[in-house]
Amino acid sequence: EALSVRLNEVQKDLTRAEEKFYRYISTQGSDLLAIQDGSLFAAITSSQQQQREIRLQLQGIQGQINSLSKQLDLTPDQAYTSSALSADPIIASIRAQILGTEAQLERLQKDLRPEHPTVVKLRKQQEVNESLLQKRAAEVIGKDGILTDLPSSRIRQQSNLDATRQQLAAQLVTLQTQREGLMKQLESLVTQEQQLRSQYEKFPDKQLQQARLIQAVAFQRGIYENILNALVDAQAAEAETVGSLTVAQTPVAERIEQVFNRKNRTLILLVGAGLGTLAGLGVILLLAVIDDRLHSPQELREALVSRDILLLGQLPIVRNLEGEEIEPILADANANYLPYYERLRSTLRLVGGGETVKVVVVTSITGGEGKTATAYNLAIAAALAGRRTLLVEGDLRSLSKAEKIGVIPDPNSFREPLLYYGAKSKSVRLAPNIENLSILPSPGPQKQAAAIIESSELQLILKDSRGRFDLVIVDTPSLSSCNDALLLEELADGIILVTRQAITRSSLLSEATDQLAEAEVKILGAVINYVDITMSLNTAEPELPALIVPSTQGQTEVEEVKVEV
């Protein structure tokens, strides 16, 4: 019944994840496809080539315009005006009448006085012709605003082009029109290129969003199939159990007095045993309510699976030859416990869902769960596997553990932590005994640890380390003590939770996972630390237990592994 209820909830989550993915593909799929097949980049290149060609054409046209303007001593606008006025026959007729009137006035003024009626009549006739000339010029091209308030003498001057000059003026006007058209086309191509570039620059964000949606769908589908398989197994077991029940004896009716007399002692014993069992169960339930610690790896595994957290691996207790617990940081590169952490490192590479996991934050639910030892040993295993690894001691509230691997912290880092992080060439140190391993020791303990974590000096080191190293592991304080892990997670690809049997509490685990979900923090998975596995440092062939590791489809499967050291 619990599986059926859970299956309905998971099916709804899977449907929502698929709908969200399909909506995104329907709106952004064409843009992603255009970028992936190269058509968008080809369009940008084509637009740039067209712009170059148009600019070359504009340079040639501008040269021709300058040459014609120099020959005619006219601008393109003046050439248009002169060409239009010179081509109009009415303006030519009026100009001829004005010239004839002026010639008559010039002859008569030699013999007659200005007050003579003939001279006055000719002047009035000349004024009328000039007025007609201005009106006709306004009808021809006055709507363009070129001839506004121009005297008739200026109009006569601009309307006297001969046939050859009219042809040159028309050619100048044509070149100006062609130039304006090319300018409009160039502006359109520039705007189009800017839009295409903006679309191309958004591709990484769109691709990342698509990968996240695909991972979410795969993750929900894996959970759904796991619960569906468990439900089918439970139904099969129920059917098999019910089918195996048979009637052992035919019921016989007896008198109540006889049954009571014969079985009263047995009934009393059964009632007493039942009451004792109920009392014991009540005490156990009360202790479980008071103490919610998860006391076994199986309980931890079930708690993580119920919260949809992948189990990356189980890490053993480190013992010496006598079976006693020793320092959990494996500074000895030949220690046989390193295969567990090498397996954790290789499993971590599969969790990215196609994305490279380079910066990882390691934290725990509460103190004492062995997060620092896990971070150190994971870094050592990665370095021994040939990966350039940086271990960042992000727990500024505790002393540095760098001396465990032979690195002496800077004594001045405690007094000037910002200067210490600012000189990244001096703060990042190489481990002397472990190849490919570098460490950034902690200047702690610091009272203002949060301010140092949010400083630009430390964040610049983490951003720069992403390009310099293959893997960056950041050790941070537990989530129950402070939020340092959340401050550093913004610069990382995800977070790893470290749990430990008999230490991790169910209530704190739920609270921490809810807090990480609200902050939209990506949880890569969790590890169970300090699992009691019988093995010493000189054991030749350690027996690795069955671990739950993520498969390529986002599901979980049980895989038996044996490593020869």
Coordinates of C-alpha atoms in Angstrom, one line a residue:
E1 CA 0.0 0.0 0.0
A2 CA 2.8 2.4 0.8
L3 CA 4.5 1.6 -2.5
S4 CA 1.2 2.3 -4.4
V5 CA 0.9 5.7 -2.8
R6 CA 4.5 6.5 -3.4
L7 CA 4.2 5.3 -7.0
N8 CA 1.4 7.8 -7.7
E9 CA 3.4 10.7 -6.3
V10 CA 6.5 9.7 -8.3
Q11 CA 4.4 9.3 -11.4
K12 CA 3.1 12.9 -11.0
D13 CA 6.6 14.2 -10.5
L14 CA 7.8 12.3 -13.6
T15 CA 4.9 13.7 -15.6
R16 CA 5.7 17.3 -14.5
A17 CA 9.4 16.9 -15.3
E18 CA 8.5 15.5 -18.8
E19 CA 6.0 18.3 -19.4
K20 CA 8.6 20.9 -18.4
F21 CA 11.1 19.4 -20.7
Y22 CA 8.7 19.2 -23.7
R23 CA 7.6 22.8 -23.2
Y24 CA 11.2 23.9 -23.2
I25 CA 12.0 21.9 -26.4
S26 CA 8.9 23.3 -28.1
T27 CA 10.0 26.9 -27.4
Q28 CA 13.8 26.7 -27.6
G29 CA 14.3 23.5 -29.7
S30 CA 14.6 25.3 -33.0
D31 CA 17.2 27.8 -31.7
L32 CA 19.3 24.9 -30.2
L33 CA 19.1 22.9 -33.4
A34 CA 20.1 26.0 -35.5
I35 CA 23.2 26.4 -33.3
Q36 CA 24.1 22.7 -33.2
D37 CA 23.9 22.2 -37.0
G38 CA 25.9 25.3 -37.6
S39 CA 23.1 27.2 -39.5
L40 CA 23.1 30.1 -37.0
F41 CA 26.9 30.5 -37.2
A42 CA 26.6 30.4 -41.0
A43 CA 23.9 33.1 -40.9
I44 CA 26.2 35.4 -38.8
T45 CA 29.1 34.9 -41.2
S46 CA 26.9 35.5 -44.2
S47 CA 25.5 38.7 -42.7
Q48 CA 29.1 40.0 -42.0
Q49 CA 30.1 39.2 -45.6
Q50 CA 27.1 41.1 -47.0
Q51 CA 28.0 44.1 -44.8
R52 CA 31.5 44.1 -46.2
E53 CA 30.2 44.0 -49.7
I54 CA 27.7 46.8 -49.1
R55 CA 30.4 49.0 -47.5
L56 CA 32.6 48.5 -50.6
Q57 CA 29.7 49.4 -52.9
L58 CA 29.0 52.5 -50.7
Q59 CA 32.6 53.6 -51.0
G60 CA 32.4 53.3 -54.9
I61 CA 29.1 55.1 -55.1
Q62 CA 30.4 57.9 -52.7
G63 CA 33.4 58.4 -55.0
Q64 CA 31.1 58.8 -58.0
I65 CA 28.9 61.2 -56.2
N66 CA 31.8 63.3 -55.1
S67 CA 33.1 63.4 -58.7
L68 CA 29.8 64.4 -60.2
S69 CA 29.1 67.0 -57.5
K70 CA 32.5 68.6 -58.3
Q71 CA 31.7 68.7 -62.0
L72 CA 28.3 70.2 -61.6
D73 CA 29.1 72.3 -58.6
L74 CA 25.8 71.0 -57.1
T75 CA 24.9 68.7 -54.2
P76 CA 22.6 65.7 -54.9
D77 CA 19.6 67.6 -53.6
Q78 CA 20.4 70.7 -55.7
A79 CA 21.0 68.4 -58.7
Y80 CA 17.5 66.9 -58.3
T81 CA 16.0 70.4 -58.0
S82 CA 17.8 71.7 -61.1
S83 CA 17.0 68.6 -63.2
A84 CA 13.3 68.7 -62.3
L85 CA 13.0 72.5 -63.1
S86 CA 15.0 72.3 -66.3
A87 CA 12.9 69.5 -67.6
D88 CA 9.5 71.2 -67.1
P89 CA 8.3 72.9 -70.4
I90 CA 6.0 75.4 -68.6
I91 CA 8.9 76.7 -66.5
A92 CA 10.9 77.0 -69.7
S93 CA 8.1 79.0 -71.4
I94 CA 7.7 81.4 -68.4
R95 CA 11.5 81.9 -68.3
A96 CA 11.4 82.8 -72.0
Q97 CA 8.6 85.4 -71.4
I98 CA 10.6 86.8 -68.4
L99 CA 13.7 87.1 -70.6
G100 CA 11.7 88.8 -73.4
T101 CA 10.2 91.3 -71.0
E102 CA 13.5 92.1 -69.5
A103 CA 15.0 92.7 -73.0
Q104 CA 12.1 95.1 -73.9
L105 CA 12.5 97.0 -70.6
E106 CA 16.2 97.3 -71.2
R107 CA 15.6 98.9 -74.7
L108 CA 12.7 101.2 -73.6
Q109 CA 14.6 102.5 -70.5
K110 CA 17.1 104.2 -72.8
D111 CA 14.3 106.4 -74.4
L112 CA 11.5 106.4 -71.8
R113 CA 11.1 107.4 -68.2
P114 CA 10.2 104.9 -65.5
E115 CA 6.8 106.5 -65.1
H116 CA 5.9 105.8 -68.8
P117 CA 2.8 103.6 -69.1
T118 CA 4.5 101.1 -71.4
V119 CA 7.4 100.6 -68.9
V120 CA 4.9 100.3 -66.0
K121 CA 2.9 97.7 -68.0
L122 CA 6.0 95.7 -68.8
R123 CA 7.1 95.7 -65.2
K124 CA 3.7 94.5 -64.0
Q125 CA 3.9 91.8 -66.7
Q126 CA 7.3 90.7 -65.4
E127 CA 6.0 90.5 -61.8
V128 CA 3.2 88.3 -62.9
N129 CA 5.5 86.0 -64.8
E130 CA 7.9 85.8 -61.7
S131 CA 4.9 84.9 -59.5
L132 CA 3.8 82.2 -62.0
L133 CA 7.3 80.9 -62.1
Q134 CA 7.4 80.5 -58.3
K135 CA 4.0 78.8 -58.2
R136 CA 5.0 76.4 -61.0
A137 CA 8.2 75.5 -59.3
A138 CA 6.3 74.8 -56.1
E139 CA 4.0 72.5 -58.0
V140 CA 6.9 70.6 -59.5
I141 CA 9.1 70.0 -56.4
G142 CA 7.9 72.5 -53.8
K143 CA 6.3 69.7 -51.7
D144 CA 9.8 68.5 -50.8
G145 CA 10.5 71.8 -49.1
I146 CA 13.5 72.6 -51.3
L147 CA 12.1 75.8 -52.9
T148 CA 10.5 77.4 -49.8
D149 CA 10.7 81.2 -50.0
L150 CA 13.3 81.1 -52.9
P151 CA 13.3 84.2 -55.2
S152 CA 12.5 83.8 -58.8
S153 CA 16.0 84.7 -59.8
R154 CA 17.3 81.6 -57.9
I155 CA 14.7 79.4 -59.6
R156 CA 15.7 80.7 -63.0
Q157 CA 19.3 80.0 -62.2
Q158 CA 18.6 76.4 -61.1
S159 CA 16.4 75.7 -64.2
N160 CA 18.9 76.5 -66.9
L161 CA 20.7 73.2 -67.2
D162 CA 21.5 72.1 -70.7
A163 CA 20.9 68.5 -72.0
T164 CA 24.4 67.2 -71.0
R165 CA 24.3 68.7 -67.5
Q166 CA 20.7 67.4 -67.0
Q167 CA 22.0 63.9 -67.8
L168 CA 24.8 64.3 -65.3
A169 CA 22.4 65.7 -62.7
A170 CA 20.0 62.7 -63.2
Q171 CA 23.0 60.3 -62.8
L172 CA 23.9 62.1 -59.6
V173 CA 20.4 61.8 -58.2
T174 CA 20.3 58.1 -59.2
L175 CA 23.6 57.4 -57.3
Q176 CA 22.2 59.3 -54.2
T177 CA 19.1 57.2 -54.3
Q178 CA 21.1 54.0 -54.6
R179 CA 23.4 55.1 -51.7
E180 CA 20.4 55.7 -49.4
G181 CA 19.0 52.2 -50.3
L182 CA 22.3 50.5 -49.5
M183 CA 22.5 52.4 -46.2
K184 CA 19.1 51.1 -45.2
Q185 CA 20.1 47.6 -46.2
L186 CA 23.3 47.9 -44.2
E187 CA 21.4 49.1 -41.1
S188 CA 19.0 46.1 -41.5
L189 CA 22.0 43.7 -41.7
V190 CA 23.7 45.1 -38.7
T191 CA 20.5 44.8 -36.6
Q192 CA 20.0 41.2 -37.9
E193 CA 23.6 40.3 -36.9
Q194 CA 23.2 41.7 -33.4
Q195 CA 20.0 39.6 -33.0
L196 CA 21.8 36.5 -34.2
R197 CA 24.8 37.1 -32.0
S198 CA 22.5 37.6 -29.0
Q199 CA 20.9 34.3 -29.8
Y200 CA 24.3 32.6 -30.2
E201 CA 25.5 34.0 -26.8
K202 CA 22.5 32.5 -25.0
F203 CA 23.3 29.0 -26.4
P204 CA 25.4 27.8 -23.3
D205 CA 22.6 28.8 -20.9
K206 CA 20.0 27.1 -23.1
Q207 CA 22.1 24.0 -23.5
L208 CA 22.7 23.8 -19.7
Q209 CA 19.0 24.2 -19.0
Q210 CA 18.3 21.4 -21.5
A211 CA 20.8 19.1 -19.8
R212 CA 19.3 19.8 -16.4
L213 CA 15.8 19.0 -17.7
I214 CA 17.0 15.8 -19.3
Q215 CA 18.8 14.8 -16.1
A216 CA 15.6 15.6 -14.0
V217 CA 13.5 13.5 -16.3
A218 CA 16.0 10.6 -16.2
F219 CA 16.2 10.8 -12.4
Q220 CA 12.4 10.8 -11.9
R221 CA 12.1 7.9 -14.4
G222 CA 14.7 5.9 -12.5
I223 CA 12.8 6.5 -9.2
Y224 CA 9.5 5.5 -10.8
E225 CA 10.9 2.3 -12.3
N226 CA 12.5 1.3 -9.0
I227 CA 9.3 1.8 -7.1
L228 CA 7.3 0.0 -9.8
N229 CA 9.7 -3.0 -9.7
A230 CA 9.4 -3.1 -5.9
L231 CA 5.6 -3.0 -6.1
V232 CA 5.6 -5.8 -8.7
D233 CA 7.8 -7.9 -6.4
A234 CA 5.6 -7.2 -3.4
Q235 CA 2.4 -8.2 -5.3
A236 CA 4.1 -11.4 -6.5
A237 CA 5.2 -12.2 -2.9
E238 CA 1.7 -11.5 -1.6
A239 CA 0.1 -13.7 -4.3
E240 CA 2.6 -16.5 -3.6
T241 CA 1.9 -16.3 0.2
V242 CA -1.8 -16.3 -0.1
G243 CA -1.7 -19.2 -2.6
S244 CA 0.4 -21.3 -0.1
L245 CA -2.3 -21.1 2.7
T246 CA -4.3 -24.3 3.2
V247 CA -6.8 -25.5 5.7
A248 CA -4.9 -27.5 8.2
Q249 CA -7.9 -28.9 10.1
T250 CA -11.7 -28.9 9.7
P251 CA -13.2 -26.6 12.3
V252 CA -15.1 -28.3 15.1
A253 CA -17.8 -26.6 17.2
E254 CA -17.5 -27.3 21.0
R255 CA -19.3 -26.1 24.0
I256 CA -18.0 -22.9 25.5
E257 CA -17.7 -24.4 29.0
Q258 CA -15.5 -27.3 27.7
V259 CA -13.2 -25.0 25.7
F260 CA -12.7 -22.7 28.7
N261 CA -12.1 -25.5 31.1
R262 CA -9.5 -27.2 28.8
K263 CA -7.7 -24.1 27.5
N264 CA -7.9 -21.5 30.2
R265 CA -4.3 -21.9 31.3
T266 CA -3.1 -21.7 27.7
L267 CA -5.2 -18.6 27.1
I268 CA -3.7 -16.9 30.2
L269 CA -0.2 -17.6 29.0
L270 CA -0.9 -16.3 25.5
V271 CA -2.5 -13.1 26.9
G272 CA 0.5 -12.6 29.2
A273 CA 3.0 -13.1 26.4
G274 CA 1.0 -10.7 24.2
L275 CA 0.9 -8.0 26.8
G276 CA 4.7 -8.5 27.5
T277 CA 5.4 -8.1 23.7
L278 CA 3.3 -5.0 23.5
A279 CA 5.1 -3.5 26.5
G280 CA 8.5 -4.3 25.0
L281 CA 7.4 -2.8 21.6
G282 CA 6.2 0.3 23.4
V283 CA 9.6 0.7 25.2
I284 CA 11.4 0.2 21.9
L285 CA 9.2 2.7 20.1
L286 CA 9.7 5.3 22.9
L287 CA 13.5 4.9 22.7
A288 CA 13.3 5.2 18.9
V289 CA 11.3 8.5 19.2
I290 CA 13.8 9.9 21.7
D291 CA 16.9 8.8 19.9
D292 CA 16.4 9.1 16.1
R293 CA 20.0 8.1 15.2
L294 CA 20.5 5.8 12.2
H295 CA 22.4 2.9 13.7
S296 CA 23.3 0.8 10.7
P297 CA 24.3 1.3 7.1
Q298 CA 21.1 -0.3 6.0
E299 CA 19.1 2.3 7.8
L300 CA 21.2 5.1 6.4
R301 CA 20.8 3.6 2.9
E302 CA 17.0 3.5 3.2
A303 CA 16.9 7.0 4.6
L304 CA 18.9 8.3 1.6
V305 CA 16.8 6.4 -0.9
S306 CA 13.6 7.8 0.6
R307 CA 14.9 11.3 0.1
D308 CA 16.0 10.6 -3.6
I309 CA 19.7 11.0 -2.8
L310 CA 22.1 8.7 -4.6
L311 CA 24.5 6.6 -2.6
L312 CA 27.9 7.0 -4.0
G313 CA 29.7 4.5 -1.8
Q314 CA 30.5 3.0 1.6
L315 CA 33.8 3.9 3.2
P316 CA 35.4 1.6 5.8
I317 CA 37.0 2.1 9.2
V318 CA 40.7 2.3 8.9
R319 CA 42.5 -0.2 11.1
N320 CA 46.1 -1.3 11.8
L321 CA 47.5 -4.9 11.8
E322 CA 46.1 -5.4 15.3
G323 CA 42.6 -4.4 14.2
E324 CA 42.7 -1.1 16.1
E325 CA 41.3 2.2 14.6
I326 CA 44.1 4.6 13.4
E327 CA 44.3 8.0 11.7
P328 CA 41.7 7.9 8.9
I329 CA 43.7 10.2 6.5
L330 CA 45.6 7.8 4.2
A331 CA 48.8 9.7 3.8
D332 CA 50.5 6.4 2.8
A333 CA 50.0 6.0 -0.9
N334 CA 50.2 2.2 -0.7
A335 CA 47.4 1.8 1.8
N336 CA 44.9 -0.8 0.7
Y337 CA 41.9 1.3 1.8
L338 CA 42.5 3.7 -1.2
P339 CA 40.5 1.5 -3.7
Y340 CA 37.3 2.5 -1.8
Y341 CA 38.0 6.1 -2.5
E342 CA 39.2 5.4 -6.0
R343 CA 35.8 3.8 -6.6
L344 CA 34.1 6.8 -5.1
R345 CA 36.0 9.1 -7.5
S346 CA 35.2 7.0 -10.5
T347 CA 31.5 6.8 -9.5
L348 CA 31.5 10.6 -9.0
R349 CA 32.4 11.0 -12.7
L350 CA 29.2 9.2 -13.7
V351 CA 27.0 11.4 -11.6
G352 CA 27.5 14.5 -13.8
G353 CA 25.0 13.3 -16.4
G354 CA 27.3 14.2 -19.3
E355 CA 28.7 17.3 -17.5
T356 CA 32.2 17.4 -16.2
V357 CA 32.3 17.6 -12.4
K358 CA 35.4 19.6 -11.5
V359 CA 34.6 21.5 -8.2
V360 CA 33.0 19.5 -5.4
V361 CA 32.0 20.6 -1.9
V362 CA 32.3 18.0 0.8
T363 CA 30.2 18.5 4.0
S364 CA 28.3 16.5 6.5
I365 CA 25.0 16.7 8.5
T366 CA 26.6 17.1 11.9
G367 CA 30.1 16.9 13.4
G368 CA 32.0 13.7 13.9
E369 CA 30.9 12.0 10.6
G370 CA 34.4 12.1 9.0
K371 CA 33.9 14.6 6.2
T372 CA 37.5 15.9 6.4
A373 CA 39.0 12.4 6.2
T374 CA 36.7 11.7 3.2
A375 CA 37.8 14.9 1.5
Y376 CA 41.5 14.2 2.1
N377 CA 41.3 10.5 1.0
L378 CA 39.2 11.4 -2.1
A379 CA 41.8 14.0 -3.1
I380 CA 44.7 11.5 -2.5
A381 CA 42.9 8.8 -4.6
A382 CA 42.3 11.3 -7.5
A383 CA 45.9 12.5 -7.4
L384 CA 47.2 8.9 -7.5
A385 CA 44.9 8.2 -10.5
G386 CA 46.8 10.9 -12.4
R387 CA 44.4 13.7 -12.0
R388 CA 45.7 17.2 -11.1
T389 CA 43.9 17.7 -7.8
L390 CA 43.5 20.6 -5.4
L391 CA 42.3 20.1 -1.9
V392 CA 40.8 23.4 -0.4
E393 CA 40.4 23.4 3.4
G394 CA 37.2 25.5 3.5
D395 CA 36.6 24.9 7.2
L396 CA 38.0 28.2 8.5
R397 CA 36.6 27.5 11.9
S398 CA 39.0 24.7 12.7
L399 CA 42.8 24.1 12.6
S400 CA 44.4 22.9 9.3
K401 CA 45.1 19.2 8.9
A402 CA 47.7 19.8 6.1
E403 CA 50.5 18.5 8.3
K404 CA 49.0 15.0 8.0
I405 CA 50.3 14.9 4.4
G406 CA 53.6 16.8 5.1
V407 CA 52.5 20.4 4.3
I408 CA 53.3 23.0 6.9
P409 CA 50.7 25.9 6.9
D410 CA 51.9 29.5 6.6
P411 CA 52.2 30.8 10.2
N412 CA 51.2 34.4 9.1
S413 CA 48.0 33.2 7.4
F414 CA 46.1 33.4 10.7
R415 CA 46.8 37.1 11.2
E416 CA 46.3 38.2 7.5
P417 CA 43.9 35.7 5.9
L418 CA 42.9 38.0 3.0
L419 CA 46.6 38.7 2.1
Y420 CA 47.2 35.0 2.4
Y421 CA 44.5 34.2 -0.2
G422 CA 45.5 37.1 -2.4
A423 CA 48.9 35.6 -2.9
K424 CA 47.6 32.4 -4.6
S425 CA 51.0 31.4 -5.9
K426 CA 52.2 31.1 -2.3
S427 CA 49.0 29.9 -0.6
V428 CA 48.5 26.8 -2.9
R429 CA 51.2 24.3 -1.8
L430 CA 52.3 21.0 -3.4
A431 CA 52.1 17.8 -1.3
P432 CA 55.7 16.6 -1.0
N433 CA 54.9 12.8 -0.8
I434 CA 51.9 12.6 -3.1
E435 CA 52.3 13.4 -6.8
N436 CA 49.7 15.6 -8.6
L437 CA 48.2 16.7 -5.2
S438 CA 48.1 20.4 -4.2
I439 CA 46.5 21.8 -1.0
L440 CA 45.2 25.2 0.1
P441 CA 45.6 25.1 3.9
S442 CA 43.1 26.7 6.1
P443 CA 44.2 29.9 8.1
G444 CA 41.8 29.0 10.9
P445 CA 40.4 29.1 13.3
Q446 CA 38.9 32.5 12.3
K447 CA 36.1 34.4 14.1
Q448 CA 34.8 36.0 10.9
A449 CA 34.9 32.9 8.7
A450 CA 31.8 33.9 6.7
A451 CA 33.3 37.2 5.7
I452 CA 36.5 35.6 4.5
I453 CA 34.6 32.9 2.5
E454 CA 32.6 35.6 0.7
S455 CA 35.7 37.7 0.0
S456 CA 36.8 38.2 -3.6
E457 CA 40.3 36.8 -2.8
L458 CA 39.0 33.3 -1.9
Q459 CA 36.4 33.2 -4.7
L460 CA 39.0 34.3 -7.3
I461 CA 41.2 31.3 -6.2
L462 CA 38.3 28.9 -6.7
K463 CA 37.4 30.3 -10.1
D464 CA 41.1 30.2 -11.2
S465 CA 41.5 26.6 -9.9
R466 CA 38.7 25.4 -12.2
G467 CA 40.9 26.0 -15.2
R468 CA 44.2 24.9 -13.6
F469 CA 43.1 21.6 -12.0
D470 CA 41.2 18.5 -13.1
L471 CA 39.4 18.2 -9.8
V472 CA 38.9 20.6 -6.9
I473 CA 37.7 19.3 -3.5
V474 CA 36.5 21.8 -1.0
D475 CA 36.2 20.6 2.7
T476 CA 33.6 22.7 4.6
P477 CA 32.0 22.6 8.1
S478 CA 28.9 20.6 8.8
L479 CA 25.5 21.9 7.8
S480 CA 24.2 21.9 11.4
S481 CA 26.9 24.3 12.6
C482 CA 26.9 27.0 9.9
N483 CA 26.1 27.8 6.2
D484 CA 29.7 27.9 4.9
A485 CA 29.0 25.0 2.6
L486 CA 26.1 26.9 1.0
L487 CA 28.2 30.0 0.5
L488 CA 30.9 28.0 -1.4
E489 CA 28.5 25.8 -3.3
E490 CA 27.7 28.7 -5.8
L491 CA 31.2 28.2 -7.2
A492 CA 31.0 24.4 -7.3
D493 CA 29.3 21.8 -9.5
G494 CA 27.6 20.1 -6.6
I495 CA 27.8 18.9 -3.0
I496 CA 28.6 15.5 -1.4
L497 CA 27.0 14.6 2.0
V498 CA 29.0 12.5 4.4
T499 CA 27.0 10.3 6.8
R500 CA 28.0 7.9 9.6
Q501 CA 26.1 5.2 11.4
A502 CA 25.2 5.8 15.0
I503 CA 26.0 9.6 14.4
T504 CA 23.7 10.8 11.7
R505 CA 20.2 11.7 12.9
S506 CA 17.1 11.1 10.8
S507 CA 15.6 14.5 11.8
L508 CA 18.8 16.4 11.0
L509 CA 19.1 14.6 7.7
S510 CA 15.6 15.6 6.7
E511 CA 16.2 19.2 7.8
A512 CA 19.4 19.4 5.8
T513 CA 18.0 18.0 2.6
D514 CA 15.0 20.3 2.8
Q515 CA 17.3 23.3 3.3
L516 CA 19.4 22.2 0.3
A517 CA 16.3 21.7 -1.8
E518 CA 15.0 25.2 -0.9
A519 CA 18.4 26.7 -1.8
E520 CA 18.3 24.8 -5.1
V521 CA 21.7 23.2 -4.3
K522 CA 22.7 20.3 -6.5
I523 CA 23.3 17.2 -4.4
L524 CA 25.7 14.9 -6.3
G525 CA 25.1 12.1 -3.7
A526 CA 26.1 10.8 -0.3
V527 CA 28.6 8.4 1.3
I528 CA 28.3 6.2 4.4
N529 CA 31.5 6.6 6.4
Y530 CA 33.1 4.3 9.0
V531 CA 31.4 1.1 7.9
D532 CA 32.8 -1.9 9.8
I533 CA 34.7 -3.9 7.1
T534 CA 37.2 -6.5 8.3
M535 CA 40.5 -5.5 6.6
S536 CA 43.9 -4.3 7.8
L537 CA 46.5 -2.1 6.1
N538 CA 48.5 -5.2 4.9
T539 CA 45.6 -7.3 3.7
A540 CA 46.4 -8.4 0.2
E541 CA 42.9 -8.8 -1.2
P542 CA 40.3 -6.7 0.6
E543 CA 36.7 -7.7 0.1
L544 CA 34.7 -4.8 -1.2
P545 CA 31.0 -4.8 -0.2
A546 CA 28.2 -4.4 -2.6
L547 CA 27.6 -0.7 -3.1
I548 CA 24.8 1.2 -4.7
V549 CA 26.2 3.2 -7.6
P550 CA 24.3 5.3 -10.2
S551 CA 23.9 3.7 -13.6
T552 CA 24.0 5.6 -16.9
Q553 CA 20.2 5.9 -17.0
G554 CA 20.1 7.7 -13.6
Q555 CA 18.8 4.5 -11.8
T556 CA 20.5 2.6 -9.0
E557 CA 21.7 -1.0 -9.3
V558 CA 23.6 -3.4 -7.0
E559 CA 26.9 -4.4 -8.3
E560 CA 29.4 -6.9 -6.8
V561 CA 33.0 -5.7 -7.2
K562 CA 36.3 -7.2 -6.2
V563 CA 39.5 -5.2 -6.5
E564 CA 42.9 -6.8 -6.7
V565 CA 45.6 -4.6 -5.0

